[in-house]
mmCIF file of C-alpha atoms in Angstrom:
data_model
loop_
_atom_site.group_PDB
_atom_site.id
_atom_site.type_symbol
_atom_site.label_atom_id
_atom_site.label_comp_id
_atom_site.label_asym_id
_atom_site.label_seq_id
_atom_site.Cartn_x
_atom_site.Cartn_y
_atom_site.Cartn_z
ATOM 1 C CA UNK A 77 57.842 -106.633 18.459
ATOM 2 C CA UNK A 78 55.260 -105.298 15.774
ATOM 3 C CA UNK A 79 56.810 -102.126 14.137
ATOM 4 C CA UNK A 80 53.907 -100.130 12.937
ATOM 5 C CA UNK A 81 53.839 -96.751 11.088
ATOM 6 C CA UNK A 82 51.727 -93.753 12.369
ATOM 7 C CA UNK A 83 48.711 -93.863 9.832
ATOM 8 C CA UNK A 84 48.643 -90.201 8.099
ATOM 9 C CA UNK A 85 44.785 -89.188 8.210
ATOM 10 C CA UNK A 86 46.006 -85.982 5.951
ATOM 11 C CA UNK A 87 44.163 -85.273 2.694
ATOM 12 C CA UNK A 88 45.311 -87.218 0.038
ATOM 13 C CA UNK A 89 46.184 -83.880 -2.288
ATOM 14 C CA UNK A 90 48.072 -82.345 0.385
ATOM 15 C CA UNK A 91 50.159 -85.125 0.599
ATOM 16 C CA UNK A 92 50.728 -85.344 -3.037
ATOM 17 C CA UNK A 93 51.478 -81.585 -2.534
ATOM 18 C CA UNK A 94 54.264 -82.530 0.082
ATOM 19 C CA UNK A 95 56.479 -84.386 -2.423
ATOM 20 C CA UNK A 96 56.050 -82.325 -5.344
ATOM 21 C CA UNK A 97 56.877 -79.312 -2.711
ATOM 22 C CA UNK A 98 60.230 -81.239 -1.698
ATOM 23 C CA UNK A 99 61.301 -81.715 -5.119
ATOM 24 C CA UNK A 100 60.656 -78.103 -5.945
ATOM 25 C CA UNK A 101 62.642 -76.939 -2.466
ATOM 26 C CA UNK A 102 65.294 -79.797 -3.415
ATOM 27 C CA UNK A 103 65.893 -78.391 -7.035
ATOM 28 C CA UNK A 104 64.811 -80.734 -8.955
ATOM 29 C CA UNK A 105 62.585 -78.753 -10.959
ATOM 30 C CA UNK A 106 63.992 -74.901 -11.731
ATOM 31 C CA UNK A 107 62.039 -71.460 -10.942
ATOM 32 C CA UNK A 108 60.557 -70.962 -13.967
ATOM 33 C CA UNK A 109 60.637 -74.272 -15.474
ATOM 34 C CA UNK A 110 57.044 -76.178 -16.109
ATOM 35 C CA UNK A 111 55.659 -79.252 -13.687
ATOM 36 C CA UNK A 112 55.147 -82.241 -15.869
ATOM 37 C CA UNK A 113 51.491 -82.333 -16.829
ATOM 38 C CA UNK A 114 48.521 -83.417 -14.774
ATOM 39 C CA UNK A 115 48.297 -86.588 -17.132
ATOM 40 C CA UNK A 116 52.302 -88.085 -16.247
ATOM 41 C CA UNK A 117 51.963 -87.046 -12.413
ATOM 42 C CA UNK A 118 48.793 -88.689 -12.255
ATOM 43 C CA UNK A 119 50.522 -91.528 -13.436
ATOM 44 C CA UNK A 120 53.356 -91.400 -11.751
ATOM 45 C CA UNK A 121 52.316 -91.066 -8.068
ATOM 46 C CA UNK A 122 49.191 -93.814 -9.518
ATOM 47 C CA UNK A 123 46.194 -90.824 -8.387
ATOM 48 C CA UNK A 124 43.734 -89.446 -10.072
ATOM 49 C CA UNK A 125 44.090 -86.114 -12.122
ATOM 50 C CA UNK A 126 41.498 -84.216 -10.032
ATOM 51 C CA UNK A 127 43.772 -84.873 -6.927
ATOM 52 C CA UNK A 128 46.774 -83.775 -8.152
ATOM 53 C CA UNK A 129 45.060 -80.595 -9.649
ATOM 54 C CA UNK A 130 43.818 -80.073 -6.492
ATOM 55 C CA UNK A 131 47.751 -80.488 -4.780
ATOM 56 C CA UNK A 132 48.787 -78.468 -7.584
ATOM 57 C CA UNK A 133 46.221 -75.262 -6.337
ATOM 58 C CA UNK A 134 47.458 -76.290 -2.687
ATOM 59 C CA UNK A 135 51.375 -75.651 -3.990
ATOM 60 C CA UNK A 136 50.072 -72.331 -5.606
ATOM 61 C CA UNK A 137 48.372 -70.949 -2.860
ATOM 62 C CA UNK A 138 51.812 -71.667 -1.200
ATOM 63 C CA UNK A 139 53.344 -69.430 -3.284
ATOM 64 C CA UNK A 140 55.601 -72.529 -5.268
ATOM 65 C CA UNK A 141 53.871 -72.709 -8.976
ATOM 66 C CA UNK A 142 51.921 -70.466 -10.929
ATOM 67 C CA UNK A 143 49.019 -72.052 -12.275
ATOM 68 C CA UNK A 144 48.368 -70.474 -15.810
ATOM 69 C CA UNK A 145 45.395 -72.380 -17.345
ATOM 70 C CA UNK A 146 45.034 -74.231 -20.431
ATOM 71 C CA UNK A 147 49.161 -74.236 -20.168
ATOM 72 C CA UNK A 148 50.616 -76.040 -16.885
ATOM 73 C CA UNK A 149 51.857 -75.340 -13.587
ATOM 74 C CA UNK A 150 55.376 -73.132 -13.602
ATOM 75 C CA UNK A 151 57.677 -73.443 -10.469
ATOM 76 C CA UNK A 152 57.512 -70.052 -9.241
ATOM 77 C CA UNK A 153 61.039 -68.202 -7.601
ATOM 78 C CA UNK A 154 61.445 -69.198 -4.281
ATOM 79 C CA UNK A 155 61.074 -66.485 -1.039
ATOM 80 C CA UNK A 156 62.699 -66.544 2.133
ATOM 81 C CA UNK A 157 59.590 -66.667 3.591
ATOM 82 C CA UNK A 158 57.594 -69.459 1.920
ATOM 83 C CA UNK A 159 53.719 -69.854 2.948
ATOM 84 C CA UNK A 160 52.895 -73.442 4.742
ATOM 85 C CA UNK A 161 50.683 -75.614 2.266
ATOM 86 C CA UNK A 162 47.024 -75.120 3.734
ATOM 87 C CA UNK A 163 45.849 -77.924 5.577
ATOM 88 C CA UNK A 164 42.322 -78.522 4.762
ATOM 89 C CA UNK A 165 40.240 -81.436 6.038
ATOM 90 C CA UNK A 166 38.354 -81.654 3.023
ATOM 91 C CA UNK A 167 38.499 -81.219 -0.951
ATOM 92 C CA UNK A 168 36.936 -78.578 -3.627
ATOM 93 C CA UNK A 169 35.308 -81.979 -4.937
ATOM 94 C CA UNK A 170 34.271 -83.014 -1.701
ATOM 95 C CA UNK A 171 32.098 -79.989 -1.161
ATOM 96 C CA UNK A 172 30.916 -80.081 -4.384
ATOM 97 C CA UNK A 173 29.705 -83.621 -4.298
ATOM 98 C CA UNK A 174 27.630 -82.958 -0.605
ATOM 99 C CA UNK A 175 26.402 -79.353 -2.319
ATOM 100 C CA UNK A 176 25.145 -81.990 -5.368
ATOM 101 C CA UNK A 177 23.358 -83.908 -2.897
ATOM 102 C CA UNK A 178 21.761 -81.176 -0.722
ATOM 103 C CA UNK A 179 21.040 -78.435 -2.933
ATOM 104 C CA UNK A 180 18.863 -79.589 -5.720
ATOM 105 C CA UNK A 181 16.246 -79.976 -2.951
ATOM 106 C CA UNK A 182 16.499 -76.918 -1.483
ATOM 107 C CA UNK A 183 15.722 -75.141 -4.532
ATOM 108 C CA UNK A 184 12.720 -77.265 -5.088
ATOM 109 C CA UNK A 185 11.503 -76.208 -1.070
ATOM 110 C CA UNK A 186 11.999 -72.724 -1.996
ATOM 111 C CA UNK A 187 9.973 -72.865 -5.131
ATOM 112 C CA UNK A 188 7.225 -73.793 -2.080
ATOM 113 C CA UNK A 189 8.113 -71.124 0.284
ATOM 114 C CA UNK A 190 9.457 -67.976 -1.049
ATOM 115 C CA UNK A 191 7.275 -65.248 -0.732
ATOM 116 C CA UNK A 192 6.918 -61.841 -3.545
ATOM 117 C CA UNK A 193 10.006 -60.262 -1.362
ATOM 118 C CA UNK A 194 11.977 -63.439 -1.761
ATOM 119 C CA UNK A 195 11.444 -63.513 -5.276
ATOM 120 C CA UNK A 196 12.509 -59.597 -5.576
ATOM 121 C CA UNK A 197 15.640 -60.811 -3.610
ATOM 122 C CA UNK A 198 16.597 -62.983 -6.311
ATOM 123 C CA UNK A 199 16.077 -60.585 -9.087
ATOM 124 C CA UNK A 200 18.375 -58.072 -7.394
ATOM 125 C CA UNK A 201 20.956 -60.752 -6.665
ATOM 126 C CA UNK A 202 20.822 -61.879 -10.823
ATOM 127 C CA UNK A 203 20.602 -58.324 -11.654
ATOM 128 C CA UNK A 204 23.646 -57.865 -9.822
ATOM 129 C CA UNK A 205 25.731 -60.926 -10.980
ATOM 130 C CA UNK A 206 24.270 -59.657 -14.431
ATOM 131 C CA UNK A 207 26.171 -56.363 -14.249
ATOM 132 C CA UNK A 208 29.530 -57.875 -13.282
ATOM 133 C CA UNK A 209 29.240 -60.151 -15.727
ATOM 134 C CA UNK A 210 29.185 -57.612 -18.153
ATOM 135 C CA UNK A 211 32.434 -56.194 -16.795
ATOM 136 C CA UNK A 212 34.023 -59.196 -17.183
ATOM 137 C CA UNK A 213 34.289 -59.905 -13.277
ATOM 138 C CA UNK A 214 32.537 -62.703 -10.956
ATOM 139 C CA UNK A 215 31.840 -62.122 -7.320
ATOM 140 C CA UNK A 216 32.051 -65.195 -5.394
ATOM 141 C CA UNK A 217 29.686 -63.035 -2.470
ATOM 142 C CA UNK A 218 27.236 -62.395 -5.101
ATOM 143 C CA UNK A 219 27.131 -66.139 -6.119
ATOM 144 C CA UNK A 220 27.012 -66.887 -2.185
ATOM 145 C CA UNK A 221 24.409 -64.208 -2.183
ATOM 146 C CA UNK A 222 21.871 -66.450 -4.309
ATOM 147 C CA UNK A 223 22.062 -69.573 -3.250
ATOM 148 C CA UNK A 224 21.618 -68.306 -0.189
ATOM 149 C CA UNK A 225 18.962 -66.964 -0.391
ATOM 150 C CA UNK A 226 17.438 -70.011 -2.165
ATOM 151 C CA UNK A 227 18.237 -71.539 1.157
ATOM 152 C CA UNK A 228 16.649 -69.488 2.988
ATOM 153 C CA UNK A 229 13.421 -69.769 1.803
ATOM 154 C CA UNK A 230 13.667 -74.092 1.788
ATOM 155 C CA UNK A 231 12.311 -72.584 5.378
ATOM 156 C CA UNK A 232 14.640 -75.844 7.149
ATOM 157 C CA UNK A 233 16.768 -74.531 9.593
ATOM 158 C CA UNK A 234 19.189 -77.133 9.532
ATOM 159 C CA UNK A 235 19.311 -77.193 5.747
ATOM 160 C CA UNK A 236 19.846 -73.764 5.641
ATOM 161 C CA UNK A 237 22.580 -74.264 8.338
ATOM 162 C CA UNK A 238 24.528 -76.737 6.123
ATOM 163 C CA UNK A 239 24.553 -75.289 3.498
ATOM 164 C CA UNK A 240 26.065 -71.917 4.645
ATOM 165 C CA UNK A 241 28.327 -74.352 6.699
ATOM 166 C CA UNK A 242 29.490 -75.476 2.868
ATOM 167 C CA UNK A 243 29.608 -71.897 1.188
ATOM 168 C CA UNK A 244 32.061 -71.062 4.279
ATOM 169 C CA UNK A 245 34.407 -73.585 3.060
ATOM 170 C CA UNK A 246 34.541 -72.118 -0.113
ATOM 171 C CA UNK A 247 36.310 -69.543 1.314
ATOM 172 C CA UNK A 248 39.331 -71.687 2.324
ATOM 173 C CA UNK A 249 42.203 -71.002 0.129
ATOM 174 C CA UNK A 250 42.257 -74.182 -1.862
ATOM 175 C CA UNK A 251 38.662 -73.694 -2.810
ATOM 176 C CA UNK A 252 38.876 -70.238 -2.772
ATOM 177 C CA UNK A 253 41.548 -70.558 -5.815
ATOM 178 C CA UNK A 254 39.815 -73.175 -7.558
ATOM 179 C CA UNK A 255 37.198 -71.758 -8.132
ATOM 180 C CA UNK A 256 38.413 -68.526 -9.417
ATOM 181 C CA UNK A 257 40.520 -70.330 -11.955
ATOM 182 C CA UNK A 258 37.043 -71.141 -13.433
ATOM 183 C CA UNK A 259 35.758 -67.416 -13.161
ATOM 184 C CA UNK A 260 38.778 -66.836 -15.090
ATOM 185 C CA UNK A 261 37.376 -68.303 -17.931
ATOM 186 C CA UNK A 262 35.019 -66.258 -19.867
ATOM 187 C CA UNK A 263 32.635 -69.065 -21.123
ATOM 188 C CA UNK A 264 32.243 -70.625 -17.792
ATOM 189 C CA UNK A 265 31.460 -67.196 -16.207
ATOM 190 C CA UNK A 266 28.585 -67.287 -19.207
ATOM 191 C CA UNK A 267 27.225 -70.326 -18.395
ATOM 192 C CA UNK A 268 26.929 -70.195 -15.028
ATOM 193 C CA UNK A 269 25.300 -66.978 -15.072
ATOM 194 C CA UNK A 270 22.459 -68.239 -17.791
ATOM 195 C CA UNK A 271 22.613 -71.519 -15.603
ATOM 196 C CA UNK A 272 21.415 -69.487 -12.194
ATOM 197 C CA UNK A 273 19.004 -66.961 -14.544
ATOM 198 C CA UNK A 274 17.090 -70.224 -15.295
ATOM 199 C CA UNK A 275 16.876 -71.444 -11.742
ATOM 200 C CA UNK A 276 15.687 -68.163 -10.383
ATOM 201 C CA UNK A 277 13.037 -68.286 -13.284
ATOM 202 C CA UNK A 278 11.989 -71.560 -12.241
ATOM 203 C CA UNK A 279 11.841 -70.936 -8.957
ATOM 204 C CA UNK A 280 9.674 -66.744 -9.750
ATOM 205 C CA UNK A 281 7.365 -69.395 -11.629
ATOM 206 C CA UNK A 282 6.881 -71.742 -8.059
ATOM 207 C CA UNK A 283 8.463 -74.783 -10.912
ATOM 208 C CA UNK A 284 9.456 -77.310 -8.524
ATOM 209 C CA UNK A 285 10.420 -79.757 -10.472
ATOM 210 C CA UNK A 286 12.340 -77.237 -13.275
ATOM 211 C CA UNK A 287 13.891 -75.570 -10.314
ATOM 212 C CA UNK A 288 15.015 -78.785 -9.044
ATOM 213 C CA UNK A 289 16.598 -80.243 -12.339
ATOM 214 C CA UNK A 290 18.363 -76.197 -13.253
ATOM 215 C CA UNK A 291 19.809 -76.482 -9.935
ATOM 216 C CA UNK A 292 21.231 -80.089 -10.594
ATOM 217 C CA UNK A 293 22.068 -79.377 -13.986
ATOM 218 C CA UNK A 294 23.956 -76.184 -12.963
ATOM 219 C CA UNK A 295 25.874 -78.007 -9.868
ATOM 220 C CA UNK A 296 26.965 -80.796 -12.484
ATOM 221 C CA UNK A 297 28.662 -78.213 -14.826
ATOM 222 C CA UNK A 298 30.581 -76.784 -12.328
ATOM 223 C CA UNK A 299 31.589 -80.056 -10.966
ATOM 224 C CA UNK A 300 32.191 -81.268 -14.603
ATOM 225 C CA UNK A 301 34.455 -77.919 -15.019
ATOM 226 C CA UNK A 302 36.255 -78.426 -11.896
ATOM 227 C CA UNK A 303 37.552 -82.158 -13.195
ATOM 228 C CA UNK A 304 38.024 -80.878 -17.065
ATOM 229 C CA UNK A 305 41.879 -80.991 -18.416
ATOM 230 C CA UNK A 306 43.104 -77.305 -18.343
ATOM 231 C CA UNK A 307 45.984 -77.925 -19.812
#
């Protein structure tokens, strides 16, 4: 008889997450006591760095490390009551790469469509992220808060309905934590705000085109920042 093994259709990260996890419970590694870095697990379990930072965030979220960036991951104390690793059917960088694809375009429809109140939308929303950028602080509604109304005004429906489709899996806890571990960091909170006062520019000045390429450019920072070493 054929003996064949149930084929795991899990996310690759979270499954990297499950054997770091069962060292961790097992005691290999000590509360306190620092992961090896992205770089040897990588190597070790023969994945990419980007996965295992993203199983890294999944074991935080859990409550088992303590991501502290441009250090390492620390094994954090272990509770009687330890949180499940999230079980998402899709990656940070997954939704990135789709938001790469989709969003670019949308801008350039809005530069088409959007209307003197539309544009007065987008000057309150950058006013906004302005001001809590000056208090050292990034609000991931505010950001939401933009880009969607970009999409709104890219007057497709279905467009529209993808893409708020993709901002609501930001709010999963994986992505969710990701992301703030790059609003943690005061140059990236810079750039990405000059990066999204130059699309709405574009976009005041019916620049297609600009729009378009500010929107790409911005989207490939972030993307570029997600996969950067932080340690």
């Amino acid at each position: 008889m054929i003996r064949l093994e149930a084929v795991s259709n899990r996310k690759l990260y979270i499954q990297i997450a499950d054997q770091i996890r069962d060292q961790i419970l097992a005691g290999e590694v000590k509360p306190g006591e620092q992961l090896p870095s992205e770089r040897d697990l990588a190597a070790n379990l023969g994945v990419s760095r980007p996965t295992v930072r993203e199983a890294l965030i999944a074991l935080e979220v859990a409550g088992l490390v303590e991501i502290r960036v441009g250090v390492g991951a620390f094994v954090r104390r272990l509770k009687k009551t330890q949180k499940r690793l999230p079980e998402q059917s899709r990656s940070p960088l997954e939704i990135m790469t789709v938001r790469l694809l989709l969003e670019p375009e949308a801008t350039a429809l809005a530069c088409q469509k959007i209307d003197v109140a539309g544009k007065e939308r987008l000057q309150a929303v950058i006013a906004r992220m302005r001001s809590e950028a000056s208090e050292g602080e990034w609000s991931t509604e505010t950001d939401r808060a933009l880009h969607m109304t970009i999409a709104d005004y890219a007057d497709n429906a279905v467009l529209r309905e993808i893409l708020d489709q993709l901002w609501s899996m930001r709010s999963e806890a994986v992505d969710s934590r990701f992301h703030q571990h790059l609003a943690d960091i005061k140059e990236v909170r810079e750039h990405i705000l000059s990066d999204h006062e130059r699309i709405v520019v574009c976009i005041v000045d019916a620049d297609s085109e600009g729009a378009r390429a500010a929107m790409t450019e911005h989207l490939d920072f972030v993307s570029r920042t997600m996969l950067d070493s932080w340690e």
